[in-house]
Every structure is written in structure tokens, then in C-alpha cells.
GROMACS .gro file of C-alpha atoms in nm:
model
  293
    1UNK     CA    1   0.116  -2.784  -1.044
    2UNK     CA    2   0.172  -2.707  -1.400
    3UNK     CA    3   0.067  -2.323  -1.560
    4UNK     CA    4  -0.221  -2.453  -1.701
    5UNK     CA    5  -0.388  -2.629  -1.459
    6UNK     CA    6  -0.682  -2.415  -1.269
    7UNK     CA    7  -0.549  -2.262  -0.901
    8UNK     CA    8  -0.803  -2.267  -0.668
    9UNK     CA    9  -0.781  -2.136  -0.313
   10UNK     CA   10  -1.032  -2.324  -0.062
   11UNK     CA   11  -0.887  -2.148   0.304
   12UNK     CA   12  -0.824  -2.496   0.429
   13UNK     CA   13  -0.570  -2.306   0.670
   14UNK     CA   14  -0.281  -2.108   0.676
   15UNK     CA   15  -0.024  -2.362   0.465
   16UNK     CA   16  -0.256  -2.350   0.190
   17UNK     CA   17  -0.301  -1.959   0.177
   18UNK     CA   18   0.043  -1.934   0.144
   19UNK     CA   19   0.116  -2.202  -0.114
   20UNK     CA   20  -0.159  -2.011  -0.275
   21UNK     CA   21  -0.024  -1.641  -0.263
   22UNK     CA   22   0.364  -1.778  -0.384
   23UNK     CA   23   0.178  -1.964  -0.680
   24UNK     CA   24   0.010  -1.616  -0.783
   25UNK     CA   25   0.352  -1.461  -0.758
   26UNK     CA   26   0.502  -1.686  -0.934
   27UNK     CA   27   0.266  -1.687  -1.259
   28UNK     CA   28   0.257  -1.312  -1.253
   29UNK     CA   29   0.612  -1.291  -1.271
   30UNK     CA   30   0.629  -1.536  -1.547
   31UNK     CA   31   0.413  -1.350  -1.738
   32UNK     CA   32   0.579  -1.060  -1.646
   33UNK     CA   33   0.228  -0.906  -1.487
   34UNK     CA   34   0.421  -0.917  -1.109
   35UNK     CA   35   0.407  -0.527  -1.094
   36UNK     CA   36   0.047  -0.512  -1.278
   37UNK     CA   37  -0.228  -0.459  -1.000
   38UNK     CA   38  -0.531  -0.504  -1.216
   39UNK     CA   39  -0.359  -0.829  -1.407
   40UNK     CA   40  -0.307  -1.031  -1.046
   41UNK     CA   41  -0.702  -0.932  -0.930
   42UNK     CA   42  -0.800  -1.048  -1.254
   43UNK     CA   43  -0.631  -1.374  -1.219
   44UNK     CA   44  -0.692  -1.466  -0.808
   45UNK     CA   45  -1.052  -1.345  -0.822
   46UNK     CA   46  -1.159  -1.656  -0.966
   47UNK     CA   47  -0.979  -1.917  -0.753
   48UNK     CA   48  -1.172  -1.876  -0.433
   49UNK     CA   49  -1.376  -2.160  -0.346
   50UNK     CA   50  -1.560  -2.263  -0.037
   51UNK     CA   51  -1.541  -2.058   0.282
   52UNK     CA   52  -1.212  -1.883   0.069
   53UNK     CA   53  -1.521  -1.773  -0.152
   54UNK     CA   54  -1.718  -1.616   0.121
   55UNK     CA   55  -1.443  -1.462   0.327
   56UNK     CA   56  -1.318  -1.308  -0.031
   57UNK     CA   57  -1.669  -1.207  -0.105
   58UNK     CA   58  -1.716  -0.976   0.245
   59UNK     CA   59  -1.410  -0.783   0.183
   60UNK     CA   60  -1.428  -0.385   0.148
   61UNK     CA   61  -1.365  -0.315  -0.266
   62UNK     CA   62  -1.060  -0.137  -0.138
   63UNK     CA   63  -0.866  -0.483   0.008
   64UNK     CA   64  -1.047  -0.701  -0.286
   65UNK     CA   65  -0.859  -0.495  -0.567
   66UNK     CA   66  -0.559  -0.422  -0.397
   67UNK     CA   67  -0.297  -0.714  -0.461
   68UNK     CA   68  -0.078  -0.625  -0.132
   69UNK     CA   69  -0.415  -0.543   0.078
   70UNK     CA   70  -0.529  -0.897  -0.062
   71UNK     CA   71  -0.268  -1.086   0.107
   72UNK     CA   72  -0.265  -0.924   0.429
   73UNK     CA   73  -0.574  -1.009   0.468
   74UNK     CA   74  -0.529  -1.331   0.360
   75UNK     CA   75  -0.254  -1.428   0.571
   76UNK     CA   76  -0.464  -1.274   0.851
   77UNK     CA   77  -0.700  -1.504   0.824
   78UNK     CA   78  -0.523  -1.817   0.779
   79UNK     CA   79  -0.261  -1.749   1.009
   80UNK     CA   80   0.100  -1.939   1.010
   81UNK     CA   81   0.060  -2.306   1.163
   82UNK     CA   82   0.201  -2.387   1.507
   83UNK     CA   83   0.449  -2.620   1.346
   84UNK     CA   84   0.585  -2.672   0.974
   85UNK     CA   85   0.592  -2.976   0.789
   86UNK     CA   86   0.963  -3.035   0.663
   87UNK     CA   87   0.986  -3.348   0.393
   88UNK     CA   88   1.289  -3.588   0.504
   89UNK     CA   89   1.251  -3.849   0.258
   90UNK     CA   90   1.654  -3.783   0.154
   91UNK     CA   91   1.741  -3.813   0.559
   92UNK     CA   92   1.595  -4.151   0.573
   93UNK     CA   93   1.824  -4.397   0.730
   94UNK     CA   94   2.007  -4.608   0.448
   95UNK     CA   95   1.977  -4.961   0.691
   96UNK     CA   96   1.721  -5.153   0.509
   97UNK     CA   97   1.560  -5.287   0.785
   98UNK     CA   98   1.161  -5.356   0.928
   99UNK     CA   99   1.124  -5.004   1.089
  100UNK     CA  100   1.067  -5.106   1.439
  101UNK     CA  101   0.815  -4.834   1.727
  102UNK     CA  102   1.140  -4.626   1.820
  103UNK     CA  103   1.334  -4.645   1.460
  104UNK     CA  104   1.024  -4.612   1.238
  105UNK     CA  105   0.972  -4.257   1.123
  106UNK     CA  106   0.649  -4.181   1.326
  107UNK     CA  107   0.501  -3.892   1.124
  108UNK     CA  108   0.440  -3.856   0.695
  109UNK     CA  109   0.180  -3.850   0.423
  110UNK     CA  110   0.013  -4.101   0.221
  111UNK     CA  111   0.194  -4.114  -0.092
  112UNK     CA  112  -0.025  -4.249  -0.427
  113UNK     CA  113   0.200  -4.344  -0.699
  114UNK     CA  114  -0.032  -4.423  -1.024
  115UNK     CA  115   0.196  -4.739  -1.164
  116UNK     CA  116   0.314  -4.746  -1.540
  117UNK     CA  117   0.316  -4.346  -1.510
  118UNK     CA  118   0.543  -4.090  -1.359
  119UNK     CA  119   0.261  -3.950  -1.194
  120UNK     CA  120   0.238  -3.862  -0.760
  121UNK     CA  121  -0.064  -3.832  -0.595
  122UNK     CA  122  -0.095  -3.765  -0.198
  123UNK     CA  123  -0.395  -3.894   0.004
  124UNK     CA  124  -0.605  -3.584   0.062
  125UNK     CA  125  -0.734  -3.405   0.382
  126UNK     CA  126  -1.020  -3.385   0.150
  127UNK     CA  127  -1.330  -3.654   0.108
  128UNK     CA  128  -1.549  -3.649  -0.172
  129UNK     CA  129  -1.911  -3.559  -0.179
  130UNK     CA  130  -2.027  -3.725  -0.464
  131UNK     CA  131  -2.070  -4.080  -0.575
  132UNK     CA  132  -1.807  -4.261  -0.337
  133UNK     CA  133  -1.903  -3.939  -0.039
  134UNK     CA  134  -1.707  -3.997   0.282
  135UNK     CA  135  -1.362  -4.165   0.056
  136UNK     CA  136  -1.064  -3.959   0.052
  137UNK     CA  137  -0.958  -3.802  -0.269
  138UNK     CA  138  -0.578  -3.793  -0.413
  139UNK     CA  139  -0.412  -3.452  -0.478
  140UNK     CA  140  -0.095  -3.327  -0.617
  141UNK     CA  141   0.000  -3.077  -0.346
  142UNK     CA  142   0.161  -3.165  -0.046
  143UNK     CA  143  -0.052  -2.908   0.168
  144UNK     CA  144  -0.373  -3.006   0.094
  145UNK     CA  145  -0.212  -3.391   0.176
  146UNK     CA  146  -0.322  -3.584   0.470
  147UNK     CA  147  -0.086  -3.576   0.750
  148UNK     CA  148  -0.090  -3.883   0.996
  149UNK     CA  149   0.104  -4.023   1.251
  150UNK     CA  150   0.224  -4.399   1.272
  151UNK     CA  151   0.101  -4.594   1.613
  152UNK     CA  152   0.245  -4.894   1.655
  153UNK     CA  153  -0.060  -5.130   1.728
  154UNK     CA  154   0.044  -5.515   1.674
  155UNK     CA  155   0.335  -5.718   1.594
  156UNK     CA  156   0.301  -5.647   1.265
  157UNK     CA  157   0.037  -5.431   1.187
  158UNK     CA  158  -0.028  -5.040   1.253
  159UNK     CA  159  -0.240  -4.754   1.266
  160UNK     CA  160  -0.242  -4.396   1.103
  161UNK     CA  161  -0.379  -4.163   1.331
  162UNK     CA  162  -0.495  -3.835   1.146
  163UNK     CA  163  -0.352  -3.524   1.240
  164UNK     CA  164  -0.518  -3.184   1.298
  165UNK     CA  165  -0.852  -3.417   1.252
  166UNK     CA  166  -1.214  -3.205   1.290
  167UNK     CA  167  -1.450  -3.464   1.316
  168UNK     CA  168  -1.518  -3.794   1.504
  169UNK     CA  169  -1.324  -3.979   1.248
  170UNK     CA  170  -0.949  -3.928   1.389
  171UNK     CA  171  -0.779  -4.270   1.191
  172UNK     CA  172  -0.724  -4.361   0.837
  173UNK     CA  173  -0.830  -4.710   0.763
  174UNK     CA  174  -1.081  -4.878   0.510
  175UNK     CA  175  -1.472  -4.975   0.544
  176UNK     CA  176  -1.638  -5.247   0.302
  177UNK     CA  177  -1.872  -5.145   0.046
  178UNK     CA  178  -2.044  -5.483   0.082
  179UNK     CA  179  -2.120  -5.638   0.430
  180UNK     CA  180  -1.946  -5.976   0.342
  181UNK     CA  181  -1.657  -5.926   0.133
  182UNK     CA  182  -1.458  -6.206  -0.054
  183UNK     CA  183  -1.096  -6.255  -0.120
  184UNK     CA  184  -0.868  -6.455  -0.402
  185UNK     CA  185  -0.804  -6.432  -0.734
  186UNK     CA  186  -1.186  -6.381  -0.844
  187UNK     CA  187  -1.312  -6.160  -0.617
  188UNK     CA  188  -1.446  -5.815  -0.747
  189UNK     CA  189  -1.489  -5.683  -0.383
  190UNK     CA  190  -1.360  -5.301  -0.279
  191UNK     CA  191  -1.289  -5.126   0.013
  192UNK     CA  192  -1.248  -4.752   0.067
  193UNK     CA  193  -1.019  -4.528   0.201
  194UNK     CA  194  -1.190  -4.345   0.512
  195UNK     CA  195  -1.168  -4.194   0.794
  196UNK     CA  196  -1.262  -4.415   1.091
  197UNK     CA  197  -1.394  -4.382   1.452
  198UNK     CA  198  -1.210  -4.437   1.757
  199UNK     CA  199  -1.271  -4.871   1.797
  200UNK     CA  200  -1.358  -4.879   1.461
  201UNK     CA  201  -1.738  -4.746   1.555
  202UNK     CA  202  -1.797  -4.567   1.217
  203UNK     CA  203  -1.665  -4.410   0.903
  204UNK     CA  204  -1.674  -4.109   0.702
  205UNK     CA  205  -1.833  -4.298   0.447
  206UNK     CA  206  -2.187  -4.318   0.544
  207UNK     CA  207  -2.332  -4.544   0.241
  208UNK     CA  208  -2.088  -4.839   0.312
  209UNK     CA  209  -2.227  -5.186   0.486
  210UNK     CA  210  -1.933  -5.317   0.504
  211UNK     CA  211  -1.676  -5.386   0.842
  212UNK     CA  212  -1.472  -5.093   0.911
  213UNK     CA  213  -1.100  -5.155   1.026
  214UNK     CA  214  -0.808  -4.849   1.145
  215UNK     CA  215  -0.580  -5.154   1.226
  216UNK     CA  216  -0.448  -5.218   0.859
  217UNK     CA  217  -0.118  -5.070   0.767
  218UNK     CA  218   0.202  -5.255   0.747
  219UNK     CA  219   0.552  -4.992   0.660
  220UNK     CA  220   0.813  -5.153   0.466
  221UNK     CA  221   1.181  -5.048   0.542
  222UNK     CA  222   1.342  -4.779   0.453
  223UNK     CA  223   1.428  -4.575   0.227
  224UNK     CA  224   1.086  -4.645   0.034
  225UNK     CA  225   0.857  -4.723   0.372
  226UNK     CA  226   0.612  -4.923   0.119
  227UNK     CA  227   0.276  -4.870   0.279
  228UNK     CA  228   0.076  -5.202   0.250
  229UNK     CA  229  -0.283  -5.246   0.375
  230UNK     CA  230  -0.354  -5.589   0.478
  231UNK     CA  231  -0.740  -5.731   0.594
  232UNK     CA  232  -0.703  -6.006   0.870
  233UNK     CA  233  -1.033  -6.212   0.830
  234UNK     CA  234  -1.230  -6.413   1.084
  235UNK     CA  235  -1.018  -6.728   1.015
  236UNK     CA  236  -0.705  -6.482   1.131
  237UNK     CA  237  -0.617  -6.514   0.775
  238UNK     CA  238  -0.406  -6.210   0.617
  239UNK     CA  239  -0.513  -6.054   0.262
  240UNK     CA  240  -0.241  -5.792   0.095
  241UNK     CA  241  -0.490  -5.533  -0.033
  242UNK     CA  242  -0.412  -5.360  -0.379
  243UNK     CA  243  -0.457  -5.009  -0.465
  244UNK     CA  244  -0.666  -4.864  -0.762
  245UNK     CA  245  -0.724  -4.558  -0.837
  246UNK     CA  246  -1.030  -4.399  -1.069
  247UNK     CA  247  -0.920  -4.218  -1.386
  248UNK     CA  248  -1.059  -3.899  -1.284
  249UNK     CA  249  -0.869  -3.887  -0.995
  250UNK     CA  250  -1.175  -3.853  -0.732
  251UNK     CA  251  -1.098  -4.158  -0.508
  252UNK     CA  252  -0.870  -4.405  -0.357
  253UNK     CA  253  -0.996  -4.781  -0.319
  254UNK     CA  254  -0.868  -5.061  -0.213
  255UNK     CA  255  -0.935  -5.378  -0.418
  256UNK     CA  256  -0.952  -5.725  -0.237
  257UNK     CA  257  -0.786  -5.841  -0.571
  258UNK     CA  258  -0.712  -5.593  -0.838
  259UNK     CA  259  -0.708  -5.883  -1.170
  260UNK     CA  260  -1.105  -5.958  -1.044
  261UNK     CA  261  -1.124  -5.588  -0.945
  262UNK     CA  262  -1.013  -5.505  -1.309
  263UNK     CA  263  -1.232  -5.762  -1.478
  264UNK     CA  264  -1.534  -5.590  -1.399
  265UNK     CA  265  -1.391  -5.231  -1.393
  266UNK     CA  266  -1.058  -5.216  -1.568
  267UNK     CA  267  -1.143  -4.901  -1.829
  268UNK     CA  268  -1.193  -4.688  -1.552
  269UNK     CA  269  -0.948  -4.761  -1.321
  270UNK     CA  270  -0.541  -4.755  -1.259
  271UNK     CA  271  -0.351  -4.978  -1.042
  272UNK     CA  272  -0.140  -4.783  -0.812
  273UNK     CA  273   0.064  -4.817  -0.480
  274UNK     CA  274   0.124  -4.667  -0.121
  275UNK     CA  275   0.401  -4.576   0.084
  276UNK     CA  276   0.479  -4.400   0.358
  277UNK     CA  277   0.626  -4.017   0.348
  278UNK     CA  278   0.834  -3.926   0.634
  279UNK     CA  279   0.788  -3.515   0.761
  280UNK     CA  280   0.955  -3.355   1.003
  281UNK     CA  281   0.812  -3.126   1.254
  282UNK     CA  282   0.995  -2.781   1.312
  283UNK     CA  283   0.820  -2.575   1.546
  284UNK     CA  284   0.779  -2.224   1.444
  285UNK     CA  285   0.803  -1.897   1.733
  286UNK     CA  286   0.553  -1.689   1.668
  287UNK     CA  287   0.657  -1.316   1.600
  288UNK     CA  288   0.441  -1.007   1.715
  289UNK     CA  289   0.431  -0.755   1.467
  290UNK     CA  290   0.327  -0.392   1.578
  291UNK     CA  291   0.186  -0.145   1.306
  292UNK     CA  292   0.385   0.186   1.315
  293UNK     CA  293   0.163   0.481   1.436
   0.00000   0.00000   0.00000
């Protein structure tokens, strides 16, 4: 995150509170404001959002203009996860080989690179509520980035199971925005990226008519783990999907071809691609902390 783009602070959990307090730190010490009080209020009172917005908003005066009283509170709140997410993409076996159920790395993030550009995205934890509502959204920070776990489900196919999930919708996969989508070089049909039901019931994104699938992802080998969706059709056919993503960086589709998908939308979307991010999960001890008398 660059010093110019805007912080916000939305208390998704305890990761993102403290990404959150070491990004404040770190701009107030660049500006050379890290020992100025009223500066650091000045800055973090306008990056609450959401339920970080309310919580911020029923603090005494005291704790709300008190930098240290701030983040105590903060951290409080949004307490340290159980476990921490450690990125191994450098420990990746160097075999370049089809990552088979017990070598495949079995837990990562989505990763969105926009092609032609040196630009990383992340598939968000996040769905929009706008125009495409129910889709996730890319992001630049790896906290606020889904975190999923690879099930092996067919010979060659898998599923992304979503972790820490809060709704009915506990896999990643793609629904249809029309109820009979076409495929081949001509076809302008799209799919979104969604959260789906258990048996492919439903999706997060309610406006869709189109079949909903979990049972889409095929990981490359290492060391990339190139994260290909693929659509089996009725015939048992297989369709590579492509990636696109919209130039204001609100949603991730999946194009059934992206030459017909760009024909009809090209000045408002870029092509991109997937692949797989391996973490690592390092389980953290708790420690209790008693307050002096």
C-alpha cells in the first residue's frame, strides 16, 4: 500500500487491526509525527469503516484521543488469531511436477495478477454490494485476502474450500450470469467468482440464473501452482476459463472466452490470471497478561 493511497480500517478481525495499527506507525514515523498524539488521532480518525466505525464511535473521549489507549482497545477487540498465516511461496518444492493430494500444498490465497502490468491483486474475503453484489472483489493486502484450502475432488479437478467462512457459502467456485451459457471463440458469456453452497445449492450472488459449480479448479505444478478454472459441460466437454478483471478493480469474472468477452467489453476490462499461493499455518500460544495492581 503506497503513502497515498486512503487506509481504512473495517475490524474484519484481529490480522487486520494489526496490519492497520503498524501502517499508522509507520506513516507517522515517516513524517516524523510518531511522538505527536494529536497528529496520529488526526490521521486514524478517519479510516474507520463499518462495524470499525461503530466500535470507534462508542469509545470514552479519553481512549478515542489517546494514541496508546487507541490500540489497546483495538487489539482488545480484535484479538490475535488462533493461528498465523506464514507465506511459503520461496519453500515451494523446485520438482516441477502435477502436485498430487499428499504433495500439493493444501492451504494459500487466490492470487490475481492483472497481465501486461506489474500489478498483484488477491481474491478478497470481501463481496461487493453493488452492481455485480454477491462476486468477490480483488485487494492488495494479503489480510483482507481470501484464505482457502485445496480438496482434492476428481482426477483432475479440485475444490477451494473457504476458510474461517460465516455464511452458508463455505466454497469458492463460479455461478453463470445467464442460465445457458456458450463456449468458443465467439462467445461473450461470463461467470462470477462466488461463494457457493455445500452441493452446489446456491451462491453468494443472488441475481445470477446461471449453473453454479465449486468443482472447477485445476493447480499447475510448482513453483507457480497456476490456478486454472475449467467448466465441464453436459457433453463432459472441458472449457479453460479466462480471467478478466474490471478497471476499477471491484470484481473478478471469469470469461467463457476473453477475445468474444473483450469484443463487447474490452475498454473496461483487463485480462488477468490465477494461481495458487501456498501459506503456512503456525499456531500461536496464547499469553495471559495480568495488569499490575
Amino acid at each position: 500500500m503506497a503513502d497515498s493511497d486512503p487506509l481504512q480500517f473495517s475490524g474484519i478481525d484481529g490480522v487486520q487491526c494489526e496490519e492497520f495499527i503498524k501502517i499508522v506507525r509507520q506513516r507517522a514515523l515517516a513524517a516524523g509525527k510518531q511522538r505527536d498524539n494529536d497528529w496520529i488521532i488526526d490521521f486514524v480518525t478517519p479510516c474507520f469503516i463499518g462495524d470499525a466505525l461503530r466500535f470507534h464511535a462508542t469509545l470514552d473521549e479519553e481512549v478515542r484521543n489517546n494514541w496508546w489507549l487507541l490500540q489497546c482497545a483495538l487489539l482488545q477487540k480484535y484479538p490475535a488469531p488462533e493461528e498465523r498465516v506464514v507465506n511459503y511461496r520461496s519453500f515451494a518444492p523446485p520438482n516441477p511436477t502435477i502436485p498430487s493430494p499428499a504433495s500439493a500444498p493444501r492451504q494459500g490465497l487466490i492470487r490475481v495478477h492483472i497481465k501486461g502490468t506489474q500489478s498483484i491483486y488477491y481474491v478478497s474475503r470481501a463481496r461487493i454490494n453493488e452492481s455485480w453484489v454477491g462476486c468477490h472483489i480483488p485487494t492488495t493486502s494479503t489480510t483482507e485476502a481470501l484464505r482457502v484450502e485445496l480438496v482434492q475432488s476428481g482426477v483432475d479437478l479440485s475444490k477451494l474450500k473457504i476458510m474461517g467462512h460465516t455464511d452458508q457459502f463455505n466454497w469458492l467456485g463460479i455461478t453463470w450470469k445467464l442460465s445457458k451459457p456458450t463456449f468458443g471463440p465467439t462467445s461473450e458469456h461470463h461467470s462470477y467468482v462466488v461463494g457457493v453452497q455445500e452441493n452446489d445449492l446456491s451462491s453468494s450472488a443472488p441475481h445470477t440464473r446461471g449453473p453454479i459449480r465449486a468443482l472447477i479448479w485445476n493447480i499447475g505444478p510448482s513453483p507457480d501452482y497456476t490456478l486454472t478454472p475449467t467448466w465441464k459441460d453436459d457433453t463432459g466437454r472441458s472449457w479453460k476459463l479466462d480471467v478478466a478483471v474490471d478497471k476499477g478493480r471491484r470484481a473478478v469474472l471469469l470469461p467463457a472466452n476473453i477475445k468474444g468477452f473483450h469484443a463487447k467489453w474490452q475498454n473496461h476490462w483487463d485480462t488477468a490470471a490465477l494461481s495458487f499461493e501456498p501459506i503456512r499455518l503456525v499456531t500461536i500460544e496464547r499469553a495471559a497478561y495480568i495488569h499490575p495492581d
